[in-house]
Short mmCIF file of C-alpha atoms in Angstrom, two decimals:
data_model
loop_
_atom_site.label_atom_id
_atom_site.label_comp_id
_atom_site.label_asym_id
_atom_site.label_seq_id
_atom_site.Cartn_x
_atom_site.Cartn_y
_atom_site.Cartn_z
CA MET A 12 48.66 17.11 92.98
CA ALA A 13 49.64 15.46 96.30
CA ASN A 14 52.25 18.16 96.86
CA ARG A 15 49.62 20.88 96.37
CA ARG A 16 47.22 19.10 98.75
CA MET A 17 49.98 18.90 101.40
CA ARG A 18 50.64 22.63 101.03
CA ILE A 19 46.94 23.44 101.43
CA MET A 20 46.70 21.17 104.50
CA GLY A 21 49.76 22.94 105.92
CA TRP A 22 48.15 26.36 105.45
CA VAL A 23 44.90 25.15 107.00
CA LEU A 24 46.81 23.77 109.97
CA LEU A 25 48.70 27.05 110.41
CA ALA A 26 45.43 28.99 110.21
CA LEU A 27 43.86 26.77 112.87
CA ILE A 28 46.88 27.19 115.15
CA ALA A 29 46.78 30.97 114.67
CA LEU A 30 43.05 31.02 115.39
CA GLY A 31 43.58 28.92 118.51
CA MET A 32 46.19 31.36 119.76
CA ALA A 33 43.95 34.35 119.03
CA ILE A 34 40.91 33.07 120.93
CA PRO A 35 42.46 33.34 124.43
CA ALA A 36 43.65 36.86 123.61
CA LEU A 37 40.11 37.82 122.64
CA ALA A 38 38.71 36.16 125.77
CA GLN A 39 40.85 38.30 128.11
CA ARG A 40 38.84 40.92 129.92
CA LYS A 41 39.62 44.60 129.75
CA THR A 42 41.22 45.92 132.92
CA PRO A 43 40.40 47.05 135.50
CA TYR A 44 37.84 44.51 136.70
CA PHE A 45 36.94 42.86 139.98
CA ALA A 46 37.45 39.19 140.76
CA SER A 47 38.08 37.16 143.92
CA ILE A 48 40.66 34.76 145.31
CA ALA A 49 39.64 31.19 144.50
CA ALA A 50 42.28 29.30 146.50
CA GLU A 51 42.61 28.64 150.23
CA LYS A 52 46.19 29.92 149.97
CA ALA A 53 47.35 32.36 147.29
CA ARG A 54 50.72 34.05 147.00
CA MET A 55 51.06 37.59 145.71
CA ARG A 56 54.41 38.12 144.02
CA THR A 57 56.46 41.20 143.22
CA GLY A 58 56.44 40.37 139.50
CA PRO A 59 54.67 38.18 136.94
CA GLY A 60 56.50 34.88 137.46
CA ARG A 61 57.38 32.24 140.03
CA ASN A 62 60.95 33.51 139.99
CA TYR A 63 59.78 36.72 141.71
CA PRO A 64 59.60 36.69 145.52
CA ALA A 65 56.26 36.35 147.27
CA SER A 66 55.22 39.54 149.05
CA TRP A 67 51.97 38.26 150.65
CA LEU A 68 50.32 34.95 151.44
CA TYR A 69 46.53 35.26 151.35
CA GLN A 70 44.60 32.64 153.30
CA ARG A 71 41.14 34.04 152.69
CA GLU A 72 39.18 32.43 149.88
CA ASP A 73 36.63 34.78 148.24
CA LEU A 74 38.57 37.94 149.18
CA PRO A 75 37.72 40.53 146.51
CA ILE A 76 40.58 41.82 144.39
CA LYS A 77 40.82 44.29 141.54
CA VAL A 78 42.69 43.13 138.43
CA ILE A 79 44.60 46.11 137.06
CA ASP A 80 46.96 44.54 134.51
CA ILE A 81 47.50 41.30 132.58
CA TYR A 82 50.75 39.61 131.57
CA GLY A 83 50.24 36.14 130.10
CA GLU A 84 48.89 33.86 132.82
CA TRP A 85 49.58 36.48 135.51
CA ARG A 86 47.33 39.23 136.81
CA LYS A 87 48.46 42.38 138.59
CA VAL A 88 45.97 42.80 141.39
CA GLU A 89 45.09 45.23 144.15
CA ASP A 90 43.59 44.04 147.44
CA PRO A 91 41.07 45.97 149.59
CA GLY A 92 43.93 47.55 151.53
CA GLY A 93 45.57 48.93 148.38
CA THR A 94 48.46 46.43 148.24
CA GLN A 95 49.44 45.57 144.67
CA GLY A 96 51.27 42.59 143.24
CA TRP A 97 51.01 39.68 140.81
CA MET A 98 49.00 36.44 141.07
CA GLN A 99 48.59 33.50 138.74
CA VAL A 100 45.21 33.53 137.01
CA ASN A 101 44.38 30.00 138.26
CA LEU A 102 44.28 31.37 141.83
CA LEU A 103 41.48 33.77 140.89
CA SER A 104 37.77 33.44 140.21
CA ASP A 105 35.25 35.55 138.30
CA THR A 106 32.90 35.21 141.31
CA ARG A 107 32.01 38.70 142.46
CA THR A 108 32.60 39.31 146.14
CA ALA A 109 32.93 42.42 148.28
CA MET A 110 34.20 43.38 151.71
CA VAL A 111 32.46 45.68 154.19
CA THR A 112 34.46 48.85 154.81
CA GLY A 113 34.20 51.69 157.30
CA THR A 114 31.63 50.88 159.97
CA VAL A 115 29.04 48.21 160.65
CA THR A 116 26.64 48.17 157.71
CA GLU A 117 23.00 47.14 157.63
CA MET A 118 21.82 44.37 155.31
CA ARG A 119 18.23 45.23 154.35
CA SER A 120 15.35 43.23 152.89
CA ALA A 121 15.00 45.65 149.95
CA PRO A 122 17.26 48.25 148.31
CA ASN A 123 16.06 51.25 150.30
CA PHE A 124 16.55 52.85 153.71
CA ASN A 125 13.00 52.09 154.90
CA ALA A 126 13.35 48.33 154.38
CA ARG A 127 13.63 45.95 157.33
CA ILE A 128 17.15 45.18 158.56
CA ASN A 129 17.91 41.46 158.06
CA TRP A 130 21.47 41.44 159.40
CA ARG A 131 24.38 43.68 160.22
CA ALA A 132 27.91 43.10 158.94
CA ALA A 133 31.10 44.35 160.56
CA PRO A 134 34.03 45.87 158.66
CA GLY A 135 36.13 43.13 157.06
CA VAL A 136 33.21 40.75 156.47
CA VAL A 137 33.36 39.25 152.97
CA GLY A 138 30.32 38.13 151.00
CA ARG A 139 29.18 37.45 147.47
CA ILE A 140 27.46 40.26 145.59
CA SER A 141 24.81 40.38 142.90
CA LYS A 142 21.93 42.58 141.80
CA CYS A 143 23.90 45.83 142.13
CA GLY A 144 22.19 48.93 140.87
CA GLY A 145 20.95 52.26 142.07
CA GLY A 146 23.66 52.40 144.76
CA TRP A 147 22.68 49.05 146.38
CA CYS A 148 24.00 45.46 146.12
CA TRP A 149 22.60 42.14 147.29
CA PHE A 150 25.27 40.92 149.75
CA ASP A 151 25.26 37.25 150.78
CA VAL A 152 27.43 36.03 153.65
CA ARG A 153 27.11 32.24 153.73
CA GLY A 154 23.35 32.25 153.23
CA ARG A 155 22.59 35.37 155.24
CA GLY A 156 21.80 38.11 152.78
CA GLY A 157 20.46 41.57 152.37
CA TYR A 158 20.89 44.74 150.37
CA VAL A 159 23.79 46.97 151.40
CA GLU A 160 24.73 50.43 150.25
CA GLN A 161 27.29 50.09 147.50
CA SER A 162 29.40 52.82 149.10
CA HIS A 163 29.88 50.64 152.22
CA ILE A 164 31.63 47.77 150.42
CA TRP A 165 34.88 47.32 148.48
CA GLY A 166 34.53 45.21 145.35
CA THR A 167 32.51 47.35 142.95
CA GLU A 168 33.06 50.61 141.18
CA PRO A 169 30.80 53.46 142.38
CA GLY A 170 27.50 53.18 140.50
CA GLU A 171 28.49 49.90 138.81
CA THR A 172 25.68 47.58 137.78
CA VAL A 173 26.27 43.90 138.54
CA GLY A 174 23.83 41.29 137.21
#
């Protein structure tokens, strides 16, 4: 009887371990998706491991990046300039940010062209985004916010809705 109980406990333990290993796999997001750099300094590497050489050192927290592949605790990412490489997942955040591209863009009080201009943002300015829909996103740069045309920022897919 004790031997049978030990066998059952062993199977239960194995099932729990298997379940524990399956949960992170289920929690991984489907690529591609946007994220941002969460660290003050983040190294991009040529491959998914510390044994690969660093190709870039980012010193810009909140810079938007696009995750295009996953390998264990590593993410293959693309930056706004199109550079690709690998970063450890702990250097990244799910916080949605975007970067102004092209020319100076107007940050408006409402998501339409007739709305009052609150601020203007130059190319390269990074801010947090939310409320994206209908071709507009709320863009917040350290407390100064407004709606910007989605086509004037890098960090969302065209027409993407962000909550």
